[in-house]
PDB file of C-alpha atoms in Angstrom:
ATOM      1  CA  UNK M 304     105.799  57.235  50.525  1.00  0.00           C
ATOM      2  CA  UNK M 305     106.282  59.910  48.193  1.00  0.00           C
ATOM      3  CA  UNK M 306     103.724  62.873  47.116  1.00  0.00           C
ATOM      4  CA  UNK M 307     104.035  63.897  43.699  1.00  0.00           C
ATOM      5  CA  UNK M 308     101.842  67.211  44.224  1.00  0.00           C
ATOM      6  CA  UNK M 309     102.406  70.516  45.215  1.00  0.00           C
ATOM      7  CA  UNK M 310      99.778  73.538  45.401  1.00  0.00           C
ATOM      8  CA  UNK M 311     101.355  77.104  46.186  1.00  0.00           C
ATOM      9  CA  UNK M 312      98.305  79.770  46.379  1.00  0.00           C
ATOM     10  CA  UNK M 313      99.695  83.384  45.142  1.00  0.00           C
ATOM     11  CA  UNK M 314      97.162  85.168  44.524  1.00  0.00           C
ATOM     12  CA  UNK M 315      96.958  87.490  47.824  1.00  0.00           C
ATOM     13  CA  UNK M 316      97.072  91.414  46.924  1.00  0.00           C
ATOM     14  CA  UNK M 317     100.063  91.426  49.343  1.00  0.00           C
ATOM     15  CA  UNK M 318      98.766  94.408  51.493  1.00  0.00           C
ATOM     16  CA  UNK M 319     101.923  94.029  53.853  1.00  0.00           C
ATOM     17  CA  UNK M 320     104.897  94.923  51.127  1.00  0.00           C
ATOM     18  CA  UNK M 321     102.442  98.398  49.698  1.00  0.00           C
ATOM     19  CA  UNK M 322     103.665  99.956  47.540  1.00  0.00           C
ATOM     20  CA  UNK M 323     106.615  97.508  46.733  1.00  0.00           C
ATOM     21  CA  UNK M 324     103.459  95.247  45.665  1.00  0.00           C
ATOM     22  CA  UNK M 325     101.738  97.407  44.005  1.00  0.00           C
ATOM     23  CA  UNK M 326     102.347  96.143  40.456  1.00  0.00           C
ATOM     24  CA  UNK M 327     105.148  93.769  41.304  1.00  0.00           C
ATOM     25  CA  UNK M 328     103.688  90.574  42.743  1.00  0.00           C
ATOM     26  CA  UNK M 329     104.536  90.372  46.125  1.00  0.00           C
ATOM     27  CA  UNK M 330     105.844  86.486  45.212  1.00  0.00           C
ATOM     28  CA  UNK M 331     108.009  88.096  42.851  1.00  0.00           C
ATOM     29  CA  UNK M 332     110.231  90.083  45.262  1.00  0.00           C
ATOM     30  CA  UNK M 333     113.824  89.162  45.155  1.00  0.00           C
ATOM     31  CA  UNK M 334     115.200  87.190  48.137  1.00  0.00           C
ATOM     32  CA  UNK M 335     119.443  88.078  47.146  1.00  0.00           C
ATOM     33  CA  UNK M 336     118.878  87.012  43.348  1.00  0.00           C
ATOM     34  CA  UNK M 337     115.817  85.165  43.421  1.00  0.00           C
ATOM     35  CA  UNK M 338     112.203  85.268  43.787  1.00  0.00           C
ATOM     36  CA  UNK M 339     110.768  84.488  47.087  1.00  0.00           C
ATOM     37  CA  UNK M 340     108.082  82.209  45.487  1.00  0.00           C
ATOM     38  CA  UNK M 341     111.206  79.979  43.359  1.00  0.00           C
ATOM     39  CA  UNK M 342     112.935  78.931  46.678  1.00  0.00           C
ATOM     40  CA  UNK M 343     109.434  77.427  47.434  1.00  0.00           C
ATOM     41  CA  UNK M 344     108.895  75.619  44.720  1.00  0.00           C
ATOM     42  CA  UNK M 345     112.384  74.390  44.807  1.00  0.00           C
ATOM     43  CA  UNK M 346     111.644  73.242  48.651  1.00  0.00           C
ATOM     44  CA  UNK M 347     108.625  71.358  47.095  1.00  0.00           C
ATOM     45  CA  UNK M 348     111.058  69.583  44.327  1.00  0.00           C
ATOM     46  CA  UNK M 349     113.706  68.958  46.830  1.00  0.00           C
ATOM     47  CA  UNK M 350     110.819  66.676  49.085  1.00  0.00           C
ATOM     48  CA  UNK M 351     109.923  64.772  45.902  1.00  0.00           C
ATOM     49  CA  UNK M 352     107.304  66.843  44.510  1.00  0.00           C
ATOM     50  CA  UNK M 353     107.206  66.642  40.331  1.00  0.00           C
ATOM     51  CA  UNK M 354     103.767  68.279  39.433  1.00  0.00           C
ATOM     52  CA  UNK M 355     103.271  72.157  41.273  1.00  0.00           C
ATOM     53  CA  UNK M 356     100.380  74.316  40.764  1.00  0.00           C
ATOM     54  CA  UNK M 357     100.408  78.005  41.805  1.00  0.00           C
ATOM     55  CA  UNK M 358      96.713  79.608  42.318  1.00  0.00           C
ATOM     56  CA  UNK M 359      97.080  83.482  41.174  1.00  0.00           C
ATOM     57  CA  UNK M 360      94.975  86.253  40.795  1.00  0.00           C
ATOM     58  CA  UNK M 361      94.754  89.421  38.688  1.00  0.00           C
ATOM     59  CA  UNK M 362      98.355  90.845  38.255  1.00  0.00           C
ATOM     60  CA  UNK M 363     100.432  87.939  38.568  1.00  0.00           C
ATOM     61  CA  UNK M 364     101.299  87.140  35.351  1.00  0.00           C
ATOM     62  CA  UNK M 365     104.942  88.025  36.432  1.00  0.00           C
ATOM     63  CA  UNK M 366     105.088  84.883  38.068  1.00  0.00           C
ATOM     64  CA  UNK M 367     103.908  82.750  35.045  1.00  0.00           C
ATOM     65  CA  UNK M 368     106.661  84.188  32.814  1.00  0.00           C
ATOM     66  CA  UNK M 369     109.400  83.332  35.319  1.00  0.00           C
ATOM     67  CA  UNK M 370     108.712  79.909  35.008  1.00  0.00           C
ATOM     68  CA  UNK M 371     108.144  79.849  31.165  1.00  0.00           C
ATOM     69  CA  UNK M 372     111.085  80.132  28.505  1.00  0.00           C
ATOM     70  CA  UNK M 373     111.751  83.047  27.267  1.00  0.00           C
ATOM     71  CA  UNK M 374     113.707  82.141  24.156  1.00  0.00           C
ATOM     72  CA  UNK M 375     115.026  85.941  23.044  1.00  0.00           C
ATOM     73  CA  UNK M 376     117.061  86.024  26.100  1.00  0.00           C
ATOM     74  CA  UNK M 377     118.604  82.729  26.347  1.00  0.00           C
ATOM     75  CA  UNK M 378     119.854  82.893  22.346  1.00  0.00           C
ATOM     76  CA  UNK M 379     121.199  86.329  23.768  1.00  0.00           C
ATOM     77  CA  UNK M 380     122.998  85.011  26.639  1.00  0.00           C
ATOM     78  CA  UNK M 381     124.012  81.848  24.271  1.00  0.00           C
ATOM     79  CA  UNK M 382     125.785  83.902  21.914  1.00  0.00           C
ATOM     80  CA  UNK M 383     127.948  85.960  24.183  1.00  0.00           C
ATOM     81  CA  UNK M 384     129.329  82.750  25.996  1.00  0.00           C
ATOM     82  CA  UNK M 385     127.207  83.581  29.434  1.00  0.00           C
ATOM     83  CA  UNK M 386     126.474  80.012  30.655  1.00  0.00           C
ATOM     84  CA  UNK M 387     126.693  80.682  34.188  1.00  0.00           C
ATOM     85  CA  UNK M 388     123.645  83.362  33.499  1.00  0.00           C
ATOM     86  CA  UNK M 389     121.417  80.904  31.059  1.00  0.00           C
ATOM     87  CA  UNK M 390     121.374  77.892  33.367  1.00  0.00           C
ATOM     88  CA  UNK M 391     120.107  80.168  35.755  1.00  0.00           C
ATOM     89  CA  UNK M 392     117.722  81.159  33.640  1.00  0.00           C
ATOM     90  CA  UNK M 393     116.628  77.711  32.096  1.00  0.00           C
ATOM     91  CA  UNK M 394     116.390  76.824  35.726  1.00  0.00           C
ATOM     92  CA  UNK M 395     112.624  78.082  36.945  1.00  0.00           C
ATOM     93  CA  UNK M 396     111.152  76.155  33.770  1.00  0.00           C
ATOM     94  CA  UNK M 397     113.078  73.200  34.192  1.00  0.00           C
ATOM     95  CA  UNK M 398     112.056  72.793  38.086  1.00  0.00           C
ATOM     96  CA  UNK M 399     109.085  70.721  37.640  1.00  0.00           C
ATOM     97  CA  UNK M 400     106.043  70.507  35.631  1.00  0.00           C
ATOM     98  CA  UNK M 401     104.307  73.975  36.927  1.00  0.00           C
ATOM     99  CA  UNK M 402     100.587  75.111  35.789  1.00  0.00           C
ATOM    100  CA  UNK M 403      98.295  78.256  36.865  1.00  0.00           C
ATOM    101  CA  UNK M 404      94.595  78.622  37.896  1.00  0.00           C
ATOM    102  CA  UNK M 405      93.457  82.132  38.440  1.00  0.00           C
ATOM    103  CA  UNK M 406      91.293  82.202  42.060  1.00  0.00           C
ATOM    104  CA  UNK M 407      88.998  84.766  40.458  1.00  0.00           C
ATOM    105  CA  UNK M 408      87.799  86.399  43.734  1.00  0.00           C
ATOM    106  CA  UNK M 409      89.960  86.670  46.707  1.00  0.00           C
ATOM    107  CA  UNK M 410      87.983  85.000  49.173  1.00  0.00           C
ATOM    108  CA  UNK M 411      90.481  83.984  51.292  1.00  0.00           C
ATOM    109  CA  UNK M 412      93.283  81.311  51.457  1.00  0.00           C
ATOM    110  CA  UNK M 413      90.481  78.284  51.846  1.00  0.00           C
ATOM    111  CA  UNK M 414      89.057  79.251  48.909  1.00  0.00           C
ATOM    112  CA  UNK M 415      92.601  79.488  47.149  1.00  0.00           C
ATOM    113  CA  UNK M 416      93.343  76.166  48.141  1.00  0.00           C
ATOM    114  CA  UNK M 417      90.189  74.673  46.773  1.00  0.00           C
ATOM    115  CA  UNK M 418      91.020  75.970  43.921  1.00  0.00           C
ATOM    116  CA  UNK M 419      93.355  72.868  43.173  1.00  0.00           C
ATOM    117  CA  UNK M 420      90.667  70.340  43.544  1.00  0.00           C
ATOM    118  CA  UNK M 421      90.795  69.062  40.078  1.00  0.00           C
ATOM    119  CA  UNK M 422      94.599  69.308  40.301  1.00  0.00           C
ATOM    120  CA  UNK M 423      95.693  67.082  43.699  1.00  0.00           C
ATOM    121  CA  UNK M 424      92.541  64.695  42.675  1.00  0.00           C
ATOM    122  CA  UNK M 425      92.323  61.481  45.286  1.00  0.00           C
ATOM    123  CA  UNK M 426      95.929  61.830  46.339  1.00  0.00           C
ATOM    124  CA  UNK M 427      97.805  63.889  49.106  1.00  0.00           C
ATOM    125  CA  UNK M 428      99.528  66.876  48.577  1.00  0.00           C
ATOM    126  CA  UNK M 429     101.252  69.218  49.955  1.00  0.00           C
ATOM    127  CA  UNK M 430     100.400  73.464  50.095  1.00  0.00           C
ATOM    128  CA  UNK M 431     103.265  75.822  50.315  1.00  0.00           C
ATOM    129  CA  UNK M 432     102.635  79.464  51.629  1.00  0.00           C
ATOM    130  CA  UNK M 433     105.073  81.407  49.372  1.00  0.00           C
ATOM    131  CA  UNK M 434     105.299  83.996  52.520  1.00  0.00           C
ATOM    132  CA  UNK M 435     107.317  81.963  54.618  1.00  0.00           C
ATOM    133  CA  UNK M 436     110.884  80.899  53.269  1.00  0.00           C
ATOM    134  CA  UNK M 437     112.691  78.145  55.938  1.00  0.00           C
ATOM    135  CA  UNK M 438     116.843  77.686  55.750  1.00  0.00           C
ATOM    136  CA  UNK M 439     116.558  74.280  56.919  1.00  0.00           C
ATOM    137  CA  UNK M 440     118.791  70.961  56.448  1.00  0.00           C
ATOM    138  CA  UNK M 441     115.838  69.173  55.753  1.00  0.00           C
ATOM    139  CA  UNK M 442     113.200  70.028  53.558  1.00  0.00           C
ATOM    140  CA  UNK M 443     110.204  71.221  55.632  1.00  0.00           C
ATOM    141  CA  UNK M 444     108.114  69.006  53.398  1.00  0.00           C
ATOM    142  CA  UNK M 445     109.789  66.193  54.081  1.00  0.00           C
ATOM    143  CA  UNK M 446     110.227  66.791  57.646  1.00  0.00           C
ATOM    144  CA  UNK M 447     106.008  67.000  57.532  1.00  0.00           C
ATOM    145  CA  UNK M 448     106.316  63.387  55.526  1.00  0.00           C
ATOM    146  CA  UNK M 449     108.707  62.009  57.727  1.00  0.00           C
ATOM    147  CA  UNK M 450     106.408  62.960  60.748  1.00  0.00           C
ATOM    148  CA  UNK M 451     103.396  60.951  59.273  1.00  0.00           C
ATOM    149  CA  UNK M 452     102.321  57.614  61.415  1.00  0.00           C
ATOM    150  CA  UNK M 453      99.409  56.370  58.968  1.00  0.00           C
ATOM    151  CA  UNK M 454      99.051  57.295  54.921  1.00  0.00           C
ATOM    152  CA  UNK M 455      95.221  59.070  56.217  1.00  0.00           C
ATOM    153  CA  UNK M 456      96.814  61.435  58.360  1.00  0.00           C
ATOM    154  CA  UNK M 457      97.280  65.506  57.264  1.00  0.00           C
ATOM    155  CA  UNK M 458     100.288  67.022  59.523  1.00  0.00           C
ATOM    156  CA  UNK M 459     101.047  70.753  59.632  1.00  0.00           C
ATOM    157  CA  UNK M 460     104.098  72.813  60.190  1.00  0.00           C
ATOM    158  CA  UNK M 461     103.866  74.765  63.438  1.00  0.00           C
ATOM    159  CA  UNK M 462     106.684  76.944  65.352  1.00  0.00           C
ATOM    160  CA  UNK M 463     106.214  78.043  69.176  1.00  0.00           C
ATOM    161  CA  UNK M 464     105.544  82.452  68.740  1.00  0.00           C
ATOM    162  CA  UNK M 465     105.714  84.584  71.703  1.00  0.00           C
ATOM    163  CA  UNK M 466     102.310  84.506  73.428  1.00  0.00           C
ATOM    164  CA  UNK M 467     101.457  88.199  72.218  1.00  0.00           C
ATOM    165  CA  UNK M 468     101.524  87.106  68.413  1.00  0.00           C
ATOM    166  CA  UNK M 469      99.025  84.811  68.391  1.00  0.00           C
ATOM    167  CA  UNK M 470      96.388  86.962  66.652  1.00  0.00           C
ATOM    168  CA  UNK M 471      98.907  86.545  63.698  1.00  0.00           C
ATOM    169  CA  UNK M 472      98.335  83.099  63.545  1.00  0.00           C
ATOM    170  CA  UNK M 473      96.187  79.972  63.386  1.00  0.00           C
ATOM    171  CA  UNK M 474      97.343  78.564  66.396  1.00  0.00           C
ATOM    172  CA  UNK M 475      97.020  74.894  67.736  1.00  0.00           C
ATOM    173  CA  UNK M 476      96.006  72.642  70.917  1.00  0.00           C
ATOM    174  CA  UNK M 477      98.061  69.004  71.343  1.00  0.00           C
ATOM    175  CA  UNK M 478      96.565  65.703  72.319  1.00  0.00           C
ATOM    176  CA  UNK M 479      99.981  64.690  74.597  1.00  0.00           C
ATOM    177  CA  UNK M 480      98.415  60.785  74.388  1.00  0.00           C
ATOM    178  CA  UNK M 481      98.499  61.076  70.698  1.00  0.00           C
ATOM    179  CA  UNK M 482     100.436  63.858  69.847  1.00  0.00           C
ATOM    180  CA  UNK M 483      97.398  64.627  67.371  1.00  0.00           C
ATOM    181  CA  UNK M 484      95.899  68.202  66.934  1.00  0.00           C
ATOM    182  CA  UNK M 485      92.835  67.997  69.136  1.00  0.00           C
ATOM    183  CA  UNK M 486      92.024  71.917  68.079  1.00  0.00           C
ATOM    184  CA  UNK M 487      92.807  74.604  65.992  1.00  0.00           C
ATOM    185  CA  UNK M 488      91.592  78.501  65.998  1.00  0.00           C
ATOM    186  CA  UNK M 489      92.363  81.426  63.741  1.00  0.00           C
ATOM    187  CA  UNK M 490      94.180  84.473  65.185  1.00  0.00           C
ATOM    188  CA  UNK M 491      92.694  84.052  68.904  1.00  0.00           C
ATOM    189  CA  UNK M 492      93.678  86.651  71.584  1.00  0.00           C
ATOM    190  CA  UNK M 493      96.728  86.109  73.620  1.00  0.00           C
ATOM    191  CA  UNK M 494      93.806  84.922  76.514  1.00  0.00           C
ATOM    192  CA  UNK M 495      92.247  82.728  74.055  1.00  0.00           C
ATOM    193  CA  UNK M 496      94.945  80.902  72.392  1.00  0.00           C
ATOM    194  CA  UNK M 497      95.037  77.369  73.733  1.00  0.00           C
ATOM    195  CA  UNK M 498      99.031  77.389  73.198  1.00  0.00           C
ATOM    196  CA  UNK M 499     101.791  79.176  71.683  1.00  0.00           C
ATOM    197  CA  UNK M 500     102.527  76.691  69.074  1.00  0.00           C
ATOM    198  CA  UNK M 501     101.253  78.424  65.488  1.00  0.00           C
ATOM    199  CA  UNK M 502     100.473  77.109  62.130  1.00  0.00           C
ATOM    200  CA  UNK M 503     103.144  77.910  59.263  1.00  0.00           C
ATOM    201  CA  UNK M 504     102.694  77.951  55.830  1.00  0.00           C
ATOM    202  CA  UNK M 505     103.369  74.270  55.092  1.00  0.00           C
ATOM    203  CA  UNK M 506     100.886  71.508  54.844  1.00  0.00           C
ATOM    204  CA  UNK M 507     100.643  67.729  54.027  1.00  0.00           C
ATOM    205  CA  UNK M 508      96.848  67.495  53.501  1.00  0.00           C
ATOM    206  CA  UNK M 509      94.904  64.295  52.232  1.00  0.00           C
ATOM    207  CA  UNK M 510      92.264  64.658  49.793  1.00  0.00           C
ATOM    208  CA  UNK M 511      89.372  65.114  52.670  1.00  0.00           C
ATOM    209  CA  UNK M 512      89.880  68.746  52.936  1.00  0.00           C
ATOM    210  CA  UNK M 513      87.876  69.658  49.612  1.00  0.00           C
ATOM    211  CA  UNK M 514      85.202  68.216  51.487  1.00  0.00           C
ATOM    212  CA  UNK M 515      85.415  70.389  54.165  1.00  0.00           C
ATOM    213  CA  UNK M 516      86.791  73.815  52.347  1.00  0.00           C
ATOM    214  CA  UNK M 517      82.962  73.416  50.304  1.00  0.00           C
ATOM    215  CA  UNK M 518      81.401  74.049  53.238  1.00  0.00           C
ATOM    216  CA  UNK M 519      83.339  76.850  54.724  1.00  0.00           C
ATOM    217  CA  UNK M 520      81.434  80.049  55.669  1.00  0.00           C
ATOM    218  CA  UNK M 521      83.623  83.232  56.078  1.00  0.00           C
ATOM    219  CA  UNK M 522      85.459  82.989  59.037  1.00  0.00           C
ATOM    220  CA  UNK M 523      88.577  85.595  60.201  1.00  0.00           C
ATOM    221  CA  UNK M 524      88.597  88.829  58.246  1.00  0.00           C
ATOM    222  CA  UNK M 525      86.078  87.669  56.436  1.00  0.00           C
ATOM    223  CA  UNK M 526      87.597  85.096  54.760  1.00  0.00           C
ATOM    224  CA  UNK M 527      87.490  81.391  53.688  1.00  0.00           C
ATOM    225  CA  UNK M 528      90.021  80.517  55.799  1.00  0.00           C
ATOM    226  CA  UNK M 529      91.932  77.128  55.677  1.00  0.00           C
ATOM    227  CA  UNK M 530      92.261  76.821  59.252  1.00  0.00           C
ATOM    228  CA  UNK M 531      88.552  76.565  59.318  1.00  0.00           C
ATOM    229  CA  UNK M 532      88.548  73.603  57.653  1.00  0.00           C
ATOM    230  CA  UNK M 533      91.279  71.766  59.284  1.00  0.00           C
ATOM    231  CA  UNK M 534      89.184  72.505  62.313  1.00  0.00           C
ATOM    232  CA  UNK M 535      86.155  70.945  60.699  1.00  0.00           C
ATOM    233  CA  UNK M 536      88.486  67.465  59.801  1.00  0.00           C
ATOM    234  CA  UNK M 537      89.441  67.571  63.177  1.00  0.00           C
ATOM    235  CA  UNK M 538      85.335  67.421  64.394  1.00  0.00           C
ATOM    236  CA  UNK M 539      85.101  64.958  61.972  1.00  0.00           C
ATOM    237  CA  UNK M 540      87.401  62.767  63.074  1.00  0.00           C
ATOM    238  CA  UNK M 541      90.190  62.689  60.542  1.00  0.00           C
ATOM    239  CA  UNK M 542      93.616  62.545  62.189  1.00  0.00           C
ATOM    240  CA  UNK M 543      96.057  65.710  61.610  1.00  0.00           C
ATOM    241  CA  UNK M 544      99.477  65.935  63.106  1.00  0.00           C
ATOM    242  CA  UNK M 545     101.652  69.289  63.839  1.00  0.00           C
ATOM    243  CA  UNK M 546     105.382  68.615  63.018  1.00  0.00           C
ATOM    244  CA  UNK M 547     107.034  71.432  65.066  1.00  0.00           C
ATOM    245  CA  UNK M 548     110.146  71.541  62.549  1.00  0.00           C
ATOM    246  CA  UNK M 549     113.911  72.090  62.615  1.00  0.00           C
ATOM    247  CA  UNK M 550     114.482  75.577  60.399  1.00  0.00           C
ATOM    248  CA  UNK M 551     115.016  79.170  60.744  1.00  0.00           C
ATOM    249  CA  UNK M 552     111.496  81.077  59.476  1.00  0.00           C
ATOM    250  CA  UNK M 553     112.029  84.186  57.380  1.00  0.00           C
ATOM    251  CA  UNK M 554     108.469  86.074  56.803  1.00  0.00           C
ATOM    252  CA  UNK M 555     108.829  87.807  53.414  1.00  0.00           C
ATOM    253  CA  UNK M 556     105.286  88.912  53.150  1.00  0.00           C
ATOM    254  CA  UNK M 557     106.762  92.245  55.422  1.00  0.00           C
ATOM    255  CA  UNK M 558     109.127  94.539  54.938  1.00  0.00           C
ATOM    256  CA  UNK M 559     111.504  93.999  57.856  1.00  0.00           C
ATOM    257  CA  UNK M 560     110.989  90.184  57.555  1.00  0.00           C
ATOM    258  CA  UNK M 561     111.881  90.472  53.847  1.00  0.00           C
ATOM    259  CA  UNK M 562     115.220  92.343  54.869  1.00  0.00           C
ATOM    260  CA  UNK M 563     115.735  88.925  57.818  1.00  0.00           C
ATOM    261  CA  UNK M 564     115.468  86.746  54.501  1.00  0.00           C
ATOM    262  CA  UNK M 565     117.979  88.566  52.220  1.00  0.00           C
ATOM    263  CA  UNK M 566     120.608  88.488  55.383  1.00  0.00           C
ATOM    264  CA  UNK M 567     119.974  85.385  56.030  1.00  0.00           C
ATOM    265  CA  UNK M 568     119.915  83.588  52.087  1.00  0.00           C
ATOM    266  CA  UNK M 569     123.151  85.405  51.823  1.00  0.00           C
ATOM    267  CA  UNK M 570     124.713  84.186  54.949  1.00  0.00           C
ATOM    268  CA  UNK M 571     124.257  81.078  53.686  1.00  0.00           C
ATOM    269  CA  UNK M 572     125.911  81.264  50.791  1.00  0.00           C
ATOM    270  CA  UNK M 573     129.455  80.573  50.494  1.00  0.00           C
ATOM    271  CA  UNK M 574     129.819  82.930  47.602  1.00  0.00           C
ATOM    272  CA  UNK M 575     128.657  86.025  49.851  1.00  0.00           C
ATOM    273  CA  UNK M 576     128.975  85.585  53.333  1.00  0.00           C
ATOM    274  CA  UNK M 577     132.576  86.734  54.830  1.00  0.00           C
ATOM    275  CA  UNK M 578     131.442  89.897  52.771  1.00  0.00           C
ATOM    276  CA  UNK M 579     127.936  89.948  53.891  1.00  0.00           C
ATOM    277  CA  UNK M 580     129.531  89.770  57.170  1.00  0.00           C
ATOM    278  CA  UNK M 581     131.832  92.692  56.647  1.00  0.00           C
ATOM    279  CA  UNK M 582     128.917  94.742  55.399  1.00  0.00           C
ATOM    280  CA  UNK M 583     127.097  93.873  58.292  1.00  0.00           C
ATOM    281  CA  UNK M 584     129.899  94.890  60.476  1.00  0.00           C
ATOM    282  CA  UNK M 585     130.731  98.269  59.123  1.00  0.00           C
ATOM    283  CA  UNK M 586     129.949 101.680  61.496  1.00  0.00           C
ATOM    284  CA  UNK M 587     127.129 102.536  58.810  1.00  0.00           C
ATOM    285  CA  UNK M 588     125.470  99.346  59.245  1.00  0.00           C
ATOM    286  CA  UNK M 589     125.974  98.920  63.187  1.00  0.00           C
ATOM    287  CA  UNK M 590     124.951 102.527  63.761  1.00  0.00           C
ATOM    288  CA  UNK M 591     122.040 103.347  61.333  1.00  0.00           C
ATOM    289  CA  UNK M 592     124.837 106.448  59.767  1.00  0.00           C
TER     290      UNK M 592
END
């Protein structure tokens, strides 16, 4: 089975990376030399993925121009023999077919997703939170298809957190007979969470969930929150599976999680790490001089 859609929702006022987000999208940081939000869509590609939508909100129009042409600069770069520079910019564009729907109130990540109703129509797709970048051998998204046991079933990415950081997360309960999620809350308490195994931003949802995201109420912070209805499938009836993948997690939607990704895209790489490593070993760096 392959799933030929892809929704990443972008349109958050990124309230963790002030002022760095201020008027730079918050997708639009650079992890080394490229946007956090293109290694996600390239994840989605590299799983099989042809057709991506990104949901954005006021002030994102950064991201739509990354992933258009811009003609001026590749003639430039044409000219004065810079291929290694042009393909990667001709690169973004040339990823997948990508389109944009504005969420025009931020009403939470439920309502983002729903959002792409007319988009993912009666097939599956997958969501990709452009927050979370994963260094992994496998795609995460295909590690979430691989993990599928019937074509109706939705599975979700989830990593075991320390205890204390539930009230980060959506965090979920296990059926050990099935190995199906028999429950699923929204930032509980440490006392409250029925595990420490929480929901990250990676999805394989069937069509169902519109269903259930039209009749969310607001939920944590006030929010339509996505959780919310996975919870309500699960009530339902509709099978969803948690896929506790193989990856390291970087958090980019916070400054010191950010710095994790940088350190860790570069490691990597080849091309930079012996000389990330010397950086990193230096009495400045080791020290805080």
């Amino acid at each position: 089975m392959t799933i030929y859609r892809a929704v990443i929702p972008a349109a958050g006022f990124g309230t963790r990376m002030l002022p760095a987000a201020k008027a730079i999208p918050k997708e639009m940081v650079p992890v080394v030399d490229k946007p956090a939000i293109q290694y996600v869509v390239e994840e989605a590609v590299q799983s099989g993925v042809t057709d991506v939508l990104i949901v954005t909100g006021r002030g994102k129009v950064a991201i739509e121009d990354h992933f258009d042409r811009l003609p001026e600069l590749e003639a430039c770069l044409e000219a004065r023999g810079k291929t290694e520079q042009l393909a990667k910019v001709l690169a973004p564009a040339a990823l997948a077919r990508i389109s944009f729907v504005r969420q025009q109130q931020a009403l939470g990540l439920g309502h983002a997703v729903g959002c792409a109703k007319g988009f993912t129509g009666s097939e599956p797709f997958f969501v990709l939170l452009p927050d979370d970048l994963v260094l992994s051998e496998v795609p995460v998204c295909r590690q979430l298809l691989a993990m599928m046991q019937s074509p109706s079933e939705s599975v979700i990415a989830v990593q075991r957190i320390p205890l204390e950081d539930t009230e980060k997360y959506g965090v979920v309960s296990i059926d050990e007979a099935t190995g199906l999620i028999k429950g699923i809350v929204e930032k509980p308490r440490p006392s409250e969470a029925p595990s420490n195994l929480a929901v990250v931003g990676r999805y394989l949802l069937q069509p169902e969930v519109f269903r259930h995201l039209e009749q969310l109420t607001p939920g944590a912070g006030g929010e339509l929150q996505l959780t919310d209805a996975l919870a309500s499938m699960i009530k339902a009836g509709l099978p969803l599976r948690a896929c506790e993948f193989v990856g390291q997690r970087f958090d980019t939607g916070n400054p010191l999680g950010l710095l994790e990704a940088n350190i860790g895209m570069a490691l990597s790489r080849p091309d930079m790490r012996d000389r990330v490593l010397e950086i990193l070993a230096t009495p400045s760096a080791r020290d805080g001089a």
